[in-house]
Amino acid sequence: MKIHEYQAKRILAERGVPVPRGSLATTPDEAEQAARDLGGRAVIKAQVHAGGRGRAGGVKLVDTSEEARAAADAMLGSRLVTPQTGAGGVPVRSVLVEEIIEVERELYVGMVIDGAALGAVVMASDAGGMDIEEVAEQTPERILRAPVDPMLGFLPYQGRTLAYQLNLAGGLVRQAGTIIERLYAVFDENDCSLAEINPLVVTRDGRLLAVDAKLDVDDDALFRRAGIAELRDEEQEDPLEVAARQYDINYVKLDGSIGCIVNGAGLAMATMDVIAAAGTSPANFLDIGGGADEEKTAASLSLVLKDPSVAIVFVNIFGGILRCDVAARGFVLTAEREPDAMRPMVVRMLGANAEEGRQILVESGLDVTLVDDLNQAAEAIKATGA
Ligand code: GDP
Ligand code: MN
């Protein structure tokens, strides 16, 4: 789950990470007042669950409180499109009004859970401010890494070493080390999958400040992080992903045209590979989950069909706890409820009650192509031209 920059900064500030002075505004009036409190000059930052705002017009420097009002007026209620959002962008409901920082250098510090490293990896770079993915791709040597031992945690010397390697002036090395340590504490305490400060600014007057901050929290940890869970802003999320959560379906919206319905996360991953092998791409990842019943299966199909980019639906069910006949009845239920939403389906069913399931689909009169294995599935998907 993502949270807003202002929320992340509040959490960091509570942990002693220095952040710029400022406040949140949800109306042009509030923005004007907030800028006035800062002496007029301010930076107005759209609060959206996406980075890349700087280049997309979501970060504006203003000289007066009147300009702050105008900038907030333009942003509030609009949709911001950045390289990290879809073409439709995300709504701006609030702006952060902060003091303008005189920037000497922009650094990057961050941390993620790295599956390959079997734990957290803390990173730092002197190439802050920009898209860190781009830095990683083009100049990977500019990203310093420190793996975290899960038993020992992040050790103070690791923070100091990273800070030292950033070529900071004497007094700032210790400060930067402390900031990295505190960022790690926030990451650890909140079950984050990602925590980053980008940029961590060295100001002209020789201070360090977190000018931008981002925290992503592991969805599976939210049950024990009530304080974080209540920061959820569904308006910033994909509406289909929000609907999926209500049904407890694991759904991730993707860019392709083949809707996927699969039981089991591993099988769902393999299914997406098959779709890629057929020369096209999946419209979503979807794992119905093990204990699904007819209703949940029906909800899965209904959800996939709500995505207008879905041309055909590929169903890949290995019947186990979810038996194939139950899944088939679920699909028929959806077809009865919303016949106009239906699209052609390619269906592979194996395992418990597979024959019964296939029979139900054949008799339903739905536009279904039954396949026996994944090669056939790829061929059938190819044949549709979707
Ligand atoms: P992002 O583009 O969504 O990551 O938004 P950021 O908060 O990182 O802002 C983008 C860029 O705007 C930063 O890298 C800075 O260069 C610039 N910026 C943001 N706030 C300030 C500020 O207070 N002073 C100055 N000089 N630049 C700022
Ligand atoms: Mn940033």
CSV table of C-alpha atoms and ligand atoms in Angstrom, one decimal:
chain,number,residue,atom,x,y,z
A,1,MET,CA,0.0,0.0,0.0
A,2,LYS,CA,1.2,3.5,-0.9
A,3,ILE,CA,0.8,6.5,1.3
A,4,HIS,CA,1.2,10.2,0.5
A,5,GLU,CA,4.4,12.3,0.7
A,6,TYR,CA,3.0,14.4,3.6
A,7,GLN,CA,2.1,11.3,5.5
A,8,ALA,CA,5.5,9.8,5.0
A,9,LYS,CA,7.2,13.0,6.0
A,10,ARG,CA,5.2,13.1,9.2
A,11,ILE,CA,6.3,9.6,10.1
A,12,LEU,CA,9.9,10.4,9.3
A,13,ALA,CA,9.8,13.7,11.3
A,14,GLU,CA,8.5,11.8,14.3
A,15,ARG,CA,11.6,9.6,14.0
A,16,GLY,CA,13.8,12.6,13.9
A,17,VAL,CA,14.5,12.9,10.2
A,18,PRO,CA,14.7,16.6,9.3
A,19,VAL,CA,12.0,17.7,6.8
A,20,PRO,CA,11.2,21.1,5.4
A,21,ARG,CA,8.6,23.3,7.3
A,22,GLY,CA,5.2,23.3,5.8
A,23,SER,CA,1.6,22.2,5.9
A,24,LEU,CA,-1.1,20.5,4.0
A,25,ALA,CA,-3.8,22.4,2.1
A,26,THR,CA,-7.0,21.1,0.5
A,27,THR,CA,-8.3,24.5,-0.7
A,28,PRO,CA,-6.6,27.5,-2.5
A,29,ASP,CA,-7.4,29.5,0.7
A,30,GLU,CA,-5.5,27.2,2.9
A,31,ALA,CA,-2.6,27.1,0.4
A,32,GLU,CA,-2.5,30.9,0.4
A,33,GLN,CA,-2.5,31.0,4.2
A,34,ALA,CA,0.1,28.3,4.4
A,35,ALA,CA,2.4,30.2,2.0
A,36,ARG,CA,1.9,33.4,4.0
A,37,ASP,CA,2.9,31.6,7.2
A,38,LEU,CA,6.2,30.7,5.4
A,39,GLY,CA,6.8,34.3,4.3
A,40,GLY,CA,5.2,34.0,0.8
A,41,ARG,CA,7.9,32.0,-1.0
A,42,ALA,CA,6.9,28.4,-1.1
A,43,VAL,CA,6.9,25.1,-3.0
A,44,ILE,CA,3.5,23.7,-3.9
A,45,LYS,CA,3.5,19.9,-4.3
A,46,ALA,CA,0.6,17.8,-5.6
A,47,GLN,CA,-0.1,14.9,-3.2
A,48,VAL,CA,-0.6,11.9,-5.4
A,49,HIS,CA,0.5,8.3,-5.1
A,50,ALA,CA,3.1,8.7,-7.9
A,51,GLY,CA,6.5,10.1,-8.4
A,52,GLY,CA,7.7,12.0,-11.4
A,53,ARG,CA,5.6,15.0,-10.3
A,54,GLY,CA,8.5,17.4,-10.8
A,55,ARG,CA,8.5,17.1,-14.5
A,56,ALA,CA,4.7,16.7,-14.8
A,57,GLY,CA,3.8,20.1,-13.3
A,58,GLY,CA,3.1,18.7,-9.8
A,59,VAL,CA,5.8,20.7,-8.1
A,60,LYS,CA,5.7,24.5,-8.4
A,61,LEU,CA,8.0,27.1,-6.8
A,62,VAL,CA,6.1,30.4,-6.0
A,63,ASP,CA,7.3,33.8,-4.8
A,64,THR,CA,4.1,35.1,-3.1
A,65,SER,CA,1.1,33.8,-1.3
A,66,GLU,CA,-1.1,34.9,-4.2
A,67,GLU,CA,0.9,32.8,-6.6
A,68,ALA,CA,0.6,29.9,-4.1
A,69,ARG,CA,-3.1,30.3,-4.2
A,70,ALA,CA,-3.1,30.2,-8.0
A,71,ALA,CA,-0.8,27.2,-8.2
A,72,ALA,CA,-3.0,25.3,-5.7
A,73,ASP,CA,-6.1,26.3,-7.5
A,74,ALA,CA,-4.7,24.9,-10.8
A,75,MET,CA,-3.6,21.6,-9.1
A,76,LEU,CA,-6.5,20.9,-6.8
A,77,GLY,CA,-9.3,19.0,-8.5
A,78,SER,CA,-7.2,18.3,-11.5
A,79,ARG,CA,-5.7,14.9,-12.5
A,80,LEU,CA,-1.9,14.7,-12.6
A,81,VAL,CA,-0.4,12.5,-15.3
A,82,THR,CA,3.2,11.4,-14.6
A,83,PRO,CA,5.3,8.7,-16.1
A,84,GLN,CA,4.3,6.6,-13.1
A,85,THR,CA,0.5,6.9,-13.6
A,86,GLY,CA,-1.7,5.6,-16.3
A,87,ALA,CA,-2.8,7.9,-19.1
A,88,GLY,CA,-5.8,9.0,-17.1
A,89,GLY,CA,-3.6,10.2,-14.2
A,90,VAL,CA,-4.6,10.4,-10.6
A,91,PRO,CA,-6.7,13.1,-8.8
A,92,VAL,CA,-5.1,15.8,-6.8
A,93,ARG,CA,-7.1,16.4,-3.6
A,94,SER,CA,-4.4,18.1,-1.5
A,95,VAL,CA,-1.2,20.0,-1.9
A,96,LEU,CA,1.8,20.2,0.4
A,97,VAL,CA,3.0,23.8,0.9
A,98,GLU,CA,6.6,23.9,2.1
A,99,GLU,CA,9.4,26.4,2.5
A,100,ILE,CA,11.7,26.6,-0.5
A,101,ILE,CA,15.0,24.8,0.1
A,102,GLU,CA,18.2,26.2,-1.4
A,103,VAL,CA,19.7,23.1,-2.9
A,104,GLU,CA,23.4,22.5,-3.0
A,105,ARG,CA,23.3,18.8,-3.8
A,106,GLU,CA,20.5,16.2,-4.3
A,107,LEU,CA,21.2,12.7,-2.9
A,108,TYR,CA,19.2,9.5,-2.8
A,109,VAL,CA,18.8,7.2,0.1
A,110,GLY,CA,16.4,4.3,0.1
A,111,MET,CA,15.7,0.7,1.0
A,112,VAL,CA,13.7,-2.2,-0.4
A,113,ILE,CA,13.1,-5.8,0.4
A,114,ASP,CA,15.2,-7.6,-2.2
A,115,GLY,CA,14.1,-11.2,-2.8
A,116,ALA,CA,17.5,-12.0,-4.5
A,117,ALA,CA,19.4,-10.8,-1.4
A,118,LEU,CA,17.0,-12.6,1.0
A,119,GLY,CA,16.4,-9.4,2.9
A,120,ALA,CA,16.5,-5.7,3.0
A,121,VAL,CA,19.0,-3.7,1.0
A,122,VAL,CA,19.9,-0.1,1.8
A,123,MET,CA,20.9,2.1,-1.1
A,124,ALA,CA,22.5,5.5,-1.4
A,125,SER,CA,23.5,7.6,-4.4
A,126,ASP,CA,24.9,11.0,-5.2
A,127,ALA,CA,22.5,11.0,-8.2
A,128,GLY,CA,19.5,12.1,-6.2
A,129,GLY,CA,16.5,14.0,-7.4
A,130,MET,CA,16.0,12.0,-10.6
A,131,ASP,CA,14.4,8.8,-11.4
A,132,ILE,CA,16.4,6.2,-9.5
A,133,GLU,CA,15.4,3.4,-11.9
A,134,GLU,CA,17.0,5.4,-14.7
A,135,VAL,CA,20.2,5.8,-12.7
A,136,ALA,CA,20.2,2.1,-11.9
A,137,GLU,CA,19.9,1.2,-15.6
A,138,GLN,CA,22.4,3.7,-17.0
A,139,THR,CA,25.0,4.3,-14.3
A,140,PRO,CA,24.5,1.4,-11.8
A,141,GLU,CA,28.0,2.2,-10.4
A,142,ARG,CA,26.5,5.3,-8.9
A,143,ILE,CA,24.2,3.3,-6.6
A,144,LEU,CA,25.9,2.2,-3.3
A,145,ARG,CA,24.4,-0.8,-1.6
A,146,ALA,CA,24.5,-2.3,1.9
A,147,PRO,CA,22.6,-5.6,2.5
A,148,VAL,CA,20.9,-5.9,5.9
A,149,ASP,CA,21.5,-9.0,8.0
A,150,PRO,CA,17.9,-9.9,9.1
A,151,MET,CA,19.2,-11.1,12.5
A,152,LEU,CA,21.4,-8.1,13.3
A,153,GLY,CA,19.4,-5.4,11.6
A,154,PHE,CA,20.9,-2.4,10.0
A,155,LEU,CA,24.1,-1.5,11.8
A,156,PRO,CA,25.2,2.1,12.5
A,157,TYR,CA,28.5,1.6,10.8
A,158,GLN,CA,26.7,0.7,7.6
A,159,GLY,CA,24.9,4.0,7.6
A,160,ARG,CA,28.2,5.8,8.3
A,161,THR,CA,30.0,3.9,5.5
A,162,LEU,CA,27.3,4.8,2.9
A,163,ALA,CA,27.3,8.5,4.1
A,164,TYR,CA,31.1,8.6,3.8
A,165,GLN,CA,31.0,7.2,0.3
A,166,LEU,CA,28.6,10.0,-0.7
A,167,ASN,CA,31.6,12.4,-0.4
A,168,LEU,CA,29.9,14.7,2.2
A,169,ALA,CA,31.7,17.4,4.0
A,170,GLY,CA,33.0,16.4,7.4
A,171,GLY,CA,30.1,17.2,9.8
A,172,LEU,CA,27.4,16.0,7.4
A,173,VAL,CA,28.7,12.4,7.3
A,174,ARG,CA,27.5,11.7,10.8
A,175,GLN,CA,24.2,13.4,10.1
A,176,ALA,CA,23.6,11.5,6.9
A,177,GLY,CA,24.5,8.2,8.6
A,178,THR,CA,21.9,9.0,11.3
A,179,ILE,CA,19.3,9.9,8.7
A,180,ILE,CA,19.8,6.6,6.9
A,181,GLU,CA,19.6,4.7,10.2
A,182,ARG,CA,16.4,6.5,11.2
A,183,LEU,CA,14.9,5.8,7.7
A,184,TYR,CA,15.7,2.2,8.2
A,185,ALA,CA,14.0,2.2,11.6
A,186,VAL,CA,10.8,3.6,10.0
A,187,PHE,CA,11.1,1.0,7.2
A,188,ASP,CA,11.5,-1.8,9.8
A,189,GLU,CA,8.8,-0.6,12.3
A,190,ASN,CA,6.2,-0.2,9.6
A,191,ASP,CA,6.7,-3.3,7.6
A,192,CYS,CA,7.6,-1.3,4.5
A,193,SER,CA,8.5,-2.9,1.2
A,194,LEU,CA,10.1,0.4,0.2
A,195,ALA,CA,11.2,3.5,2.0
A,196,GLU,CA,13.1,6.3,0.2
A,197,ILE,CA,14.1,9.9,0.5
A,198,ASN,CA,14.7,11.4,-3.0
A,199,PRO,CA,16.1,13.9,-2.9
A,200,LEU,CA,17.9,14.1,0.4
A,201,VAL,CA,19.1,17.6,0.0
A,202,VAL,CA,22.3,19.2,1.1
A,203,THR,CA,21.3,22.8,1.6
A,204,ARG,CA,23.4,25.8,0.7
A,205,ASP,CA,23.8,26.5,4.4
A,206,GLY,CA,25.1,23.0,5.0
A,207,ARG,CA,22.1,21.1,6.4
A,208,LEU,CA,20.5,17.9,5.3
A,209,LEU,CA,16.7,17.7,4.6
A,210,ALA,CA,14.3,15.1,3.3
A,211,VAL,CA,12.7,17.1,0.5
A,212,ASP,CA,10.7,14.2,-0.9
A,213,ALA,CA,9.8,10.9,0.9
A,214,LYS,CA,8.1,7.7,-0.1
A,215,LEU,CA,6.9,4.8,2.0
A,216,ASP,CA,5.2,1.6,0.6
A,217,VAL,CA,3.8,-0.8,3.2
A,218,ASP,CA,3.5,-4.5,2.7
A,219,ASP,CA,-0.3,-5.2,2.3
A,220,ASP,CA,0.0,-8.4,4.2
A,221,ALA,CA,1.3,-6.5,7.3
A,222,LEU,CA,-1.6,-4.0,7.5
A,223,PHE,CA,-3.5,-6.2,9.9
A,224,ARG,CA,-0.9,-5.3,12.5
A,225,ARG,CA,-0.3,-1.7,11.4
A,226,ALA,CA,-3.7,-0.1,12.1
A,227,GLY,CA,-2.2,3.4,12.2
A,228,ILE,CA,-0.8,2.9,8.6
A,229,ALA,CA,-3.8,1.1,7.3
A,230,GLU,CA,-6.1,4.0,8.0
A,231,LEU,CA,-3.9,6.2,5.8
A,232,ARG,CA,-5.2,4.3,2.7
A,233,ASP,CA,-6.4,6.6,0.0
A,234,GLU,CA,-8.6,4.5,-2.4
A,235,GLU,CA,-9.1,7.4,-4.8
A,236,GLN,CA,-5.4,7.1,-5.7
A,237,GLU,CA,-5.7,3.4,-6.4
A,238,ASP,CA,-6.9,1.5,-9.5
A,239,PRO,CA,-10.7,1.1,-9.1
A,240,LEU,CA,-10.5,-2.5,-10.1
A,241,GLU,CA,-7.8,-3.2,-7.6
A,242,VAL,CA,-10.0,-1.6,-4.9
A,243,ALA,CA,-13.0,-3.8,-6.0
A,244,ALA,CA,-10.7,-6.9,-5.9
A,245,ARG,CA,-9.7,-6.2,-2.4
A,246,GLN,CA,-13.3,-6.2,-1.2
A,247,TYR,CA,-13.7,-9.8,-2.6
A,248,ASP,CA,-10.3,-10.8,-1.3
A,249,ILE,CA,-9.1,-11.5,-4.8
A,250,ASN,CA,-5.4,-11.0,-5.6
A,251,TYR,CA,-5.6,-8.7,-8.7
A,252,VAL,CA,-3.1,-6.5,-10.3
A,253,LYS,CA,-4.0,-4.4,-13.3
A,254,LEU,CA,-1.6,-4.7,-16.2
A,255,ASP,CA,-1.4,-3.2,-19.7
A,256,GLY,CA,-2.3,-6.0,-22.1
A,257,SER,CA,-5.5,-7.3,-23.6
A,258,ILE,CA,-5.8,-10.9,-22.3
A,259,GLY,CA,-7.8,-11.1,-19.1
A,260,CYS,CA,-6.5,-13.9,-16.8
A,261,ILE,CA,-8.3,-15.9,-14.2
A,262,VAL,CA,-6.2,-18.4,-12.4
A,263,ASN,CA,-6.2,-20.2,-9.0
A,264,GLY,CA,-2.8,-20.1,-7.4
A,265,ALA,CA,-0.2,-17.3,-7.6
A,266,GLY,CA,2.5,-19.5,-9.1
A,267,LEU,CA,0.1,-20.8,-11.8
A,268,ALA,CA,-1.0,-17.2,-12.4
A,269,MET,CA,2.7,-16.2,-13.0
A,270,ALA,CA,3.2,-19.2,-15.4
A,271,THR,CA,-0.1,-18.3,-17.2
A,272,MET,CA,1.2,-14.8,-17.9
A,273,ASP,CA,4.4,-16.3,-19.3
A,274,VAL,CA,2.2,-18.4,-21.6
A,275,ILE,CA,0.4,-15.3,-22.8
A,276,ALA,CA,3.7,-13.6,-23.5
A,277,ALA,CA,4.8,-16.7,-25.4
A,278,ALA,CA,1.7,-16.4,-27.5
A,279,GLY,CA,3.0,-13.0,-28.6
A,280,THR,CA,0.5,-10.9,-26.6
A,281,SER,CA,0.3,-9.6,-23.1
A,282,PRO,CA,-1.9,-10.1,-20.0
A,283,ALA,CA,-4.5,-7.4,-18.9
A,284,ASN,CA,-4.1,-8.5,-15.3
A,285,PHE,CA,-2.7,-10.8,-12.8
A,286,LEU,CA,-5.4,-12.6,-10.9
A,287,ASP,CA,-5.3,-15.3,-8.3
A,288,ILE,CA,-8.7,-16.3,-7.1
A,289,GLY,CA,-7.2,-18.0,-4.1
A,290,GLY,CA,-7.6,-21.5,-2.8
A,291,GLY,CA,-10.9,-21.4,-0.8
A,292,ALA,CA,-12.9,-19.8,-3.5
A,293,ASP,CA,-16.6,-20.7,-4.1
A,294,GLU,CA,-19.0,-20.0,-6.9
A,295,GLU,CA,-19.6,-16.5,-5.9
A,296,LYS,CA,-15.9,-15.6,-5.6
A,297,THR,CA,-15.3,-17.2,-9.0
A,298,ALA,CA,-18.2,-15.2,-10.5
A,299,ALA,CA,-16.8,-12.0,-8.9
A,300,SER,CA,-13.4,-12.7,-10.4
A,301,LEU,CA,-14.8,-13.0,-13.9
A,302,SER,CA,-17.0,-9.9,-13.4
A,303,LEU,CA,-14.0,-8.0,-12.3
A,304,VAL,CA,-11.8,-9.0,-15.2
A,305,LEU,CA,-14.7,-8.1,-17.6
A,306,LYS,CA,-14.9,-4.6,-16.1
A,307,ASP,CA,-11.6,-3.8,-17.7
A,308,PRO,CA,-12.4,-2.4,-21.2
A,309,SER,CA,-9.0,-3.4,-22.6
A,310,VAL,CA,-9.8,-7.1,-22.1
A,311,ALA,CA,-10.4,-8.7,-25.5
A,312,ILE,CA,-10.6,-12.4,-24.4
A,313,VAL,CA,-10.4,-14.1,-21.1
A,314,PHE,CA,-8.0,-16.9,-20.4
A,315,VAL,CA,-9.0,-19.2,-17.6
A,316,ASN,CA,-6.4,-21.6,-16.2
A,317,ILE,CA,-7.8,-23.6,-13.3
A,318,PHE,CA,-6.2,-26.5,-11.6
A,319,GLY,CA,-9.0,-28.0,-9.6
A,320,GLY,CA,-8.1,-28.7,-6.0
A,321,ILE,CA,-9.9,-27.1,-3.1
A,322,LEU,CA,-11.6,-25.0,-5.8
A,323,ARG,CA,-13.2,-27.8,-7.9
A,324,CYS,CA,-13.6,-27.2,-11.6
A,325,ASP,CA,-17.4,-27.6,-11.6
A,326,VAL,CA,-17.7,-25.0,-8.9
A,327,ALA,CA,-15.5,-22.6,-11.0
A,328,ALA,CA,-17.5,-23.3,-14.1
A,329,ARG,CA,-20.8,-22.6,-12.3
A,330,GLY,CA,-19.3,-19.3,-11.2
A,331,PHE,CA,-18.5,-18.3,-14.7
A,332,VAL,CA,-22.1,-19.2,-15.9
A,333,LEU,CA,-23.4,-17.1,-13.0
A,334,THR,CA,-21.5,-14.1,-14.3
A,335,ALA,CA,-22.8,-14.7,-17.8
A,336,GLU,CA,-26.4,-14.8,-16.5
A,337,ARG,CA,-25.9,-11.6,-14.5
A,338,GLU,CA,-24.1,-9.6,-17.1
A,339,PRO,CA,-24.5,-11.2,-20.6
A,340,ASP,CA,-23.4,-8.1,-22.4
A,341,ALA,CA,-20.1,-7.9,-20.6
A,342,MET,CA,-19.0,-11.4,-21.7
A,343,ARG,CA,-16.0,-11.9,-24.1
A,344,PRO,CA,-14.7,-15.0,-25.7
A,345,MET,CA,-13.0,-17.4,-23.3
A,346,VAL,CA,-10.1,-19.8,-23.6
A,347,VAL,CA,-10.4,-22.3,-20.8
A,348,ARG,CA,-8.0,-24.9,-19.5
A,349,MET,CA,-9.4,-27.0,-16.6
A,350,LEU,CA,-7.5,-29.8,-15.0
A,351,GLY,CA,-7.8,-31.6,-11.7
A,352,ALA,CA,-10.8,-32.2,-9.4
A,353,ASN,CA,-14.1,-32.5,-11.4
A,354,ALA,CA,-12.5,-31.2,-14.6
A,355,GLU,CA,-14.8,-33.2,-16.8
A,356,GLU,CA,-17.9,-31.9,-15.1
A,357,GLY,CA,-16.6,-28.4,-15.3
A,358,ARG,CA,-15.9,-28.5,-19.0
A,359,GLN,CA,-19.3,-30.1,-19.5
A,360,ILE,CA,-21.0,-27.2,-17.7
A,361,LEU,CA,-19.2,-24.7,-19.9
A,362,VAL,CA,-20.0,-26.5,-23.1
A,363,GLU,CA,-23.7,-26.8,-22.2
A,364,SER,CA,-23.9,-23.1,-21.1
A,365,GLY,CA,-23.6,-21.9,-24.7
A,366,LEU,CA,-20.9,-19.5,-23.8
A,367,ASP,CA,-18.2,-18.6,-26.3
A,368,VAL,CA,-15.6,-21.0,-24.9
A,369,THR,CA,-12.6,-22.7,-26.4
A,370,LEU,CA,-11.5,-25.6,-24.3
A,371,VAL,CA,-7.9,-26.5,-24.3
A,372,ASP,CA,-6.0,-29.4,-22.7
A,373,ASP,CA,-2.5,-27.9,-22.1
A,374,LEU,CA,-0.6,-24.7,-22.2
A,375,ASN,CA,0.7,-25.1,-25.7
A,376,GLN,CA,-2.8,-25.5,-27.0
A,377,ALA,CA,-3.8,-22.5,-24.9
A,378,ALA,CA,-1.1,-20.4,-26.5
A,379,GLU,CA,-2.3,-21.5,-29.9
A,380,ALA,CA,-5.9,-20.7,-29.1
A,381,ILE,CA,-5.0,-17.3,-27.8
A,382,LYS,CA,-2.9,-16.6,-30.9
A,383,ALA,CA,-5.8,-17.7,-33.1
A,384,THR,CA,-8.1,-15.0,-31.6
A,385,GLY,CA,-5.6,-12.3,-32.7
A,386,ALA,CA,-6.2,-10.5,-29.4
B,1,GDP,P1,8.9,13.9,-7.6
B,1,GDP,O1,9.3,14.4,-9.0
B,1,GDP,O2,7.5,13.4,-7.6
B,1,GDP,O3,9.9,12.8,-7.1
B,1,GDP,O4,8.9,15.1,-6.6
B,1,GDP,P2,10.1,15.7,-5.7
B,1,GDP,O5,9.5,16.1,-4.4
B,1,GDP,O6,11.2,14.8,-5.6
B,1,GDP,O7,10.4,17.1,-6.5
B,1,GDP,C1,11.1,17.0,-7.7
B,1,GDP,C2,12.2,18.0,-7.8
B,1,GDP,O8,11.7,19.3,-7.5
B,1,GDP,C3,13.3,17.8,-6.7
B,1,GDP,O9,14.2,16.8,-7.1
B,1,GDP,C4,13.9,19.2,-6.6
B,1,GDP,O10,14.9,19.4,-7.6
B,1,GDP,C5,12.7,20.1,-6.9
B,1,GDP,N1,12.3,20.6,-5.6
B,1,GDP,C6,11.3,20.1,-4.8
B,1,GDP,N2,11.2,20.9,-3.7
B,1,GDP,C7,12.1,21.9,-3.8
B,1,GDP,C8,12.5,22.9,-2.9
B,1,GDP,O11,12.0,23.2,-1.9
B,1,GDP,N3,13.5,23.7,-3.4
B,1,GDP,C9,14.2,23.5,-4.6
B,1,GDP,N4,15.1,24.3,-5.0
B,1,GDP,N5,13.8,22.5,-5.4
B,1,GDP,C10,12.8,21.7,-5.0
B,2,MN,MN,11.3,12.7,-5.6
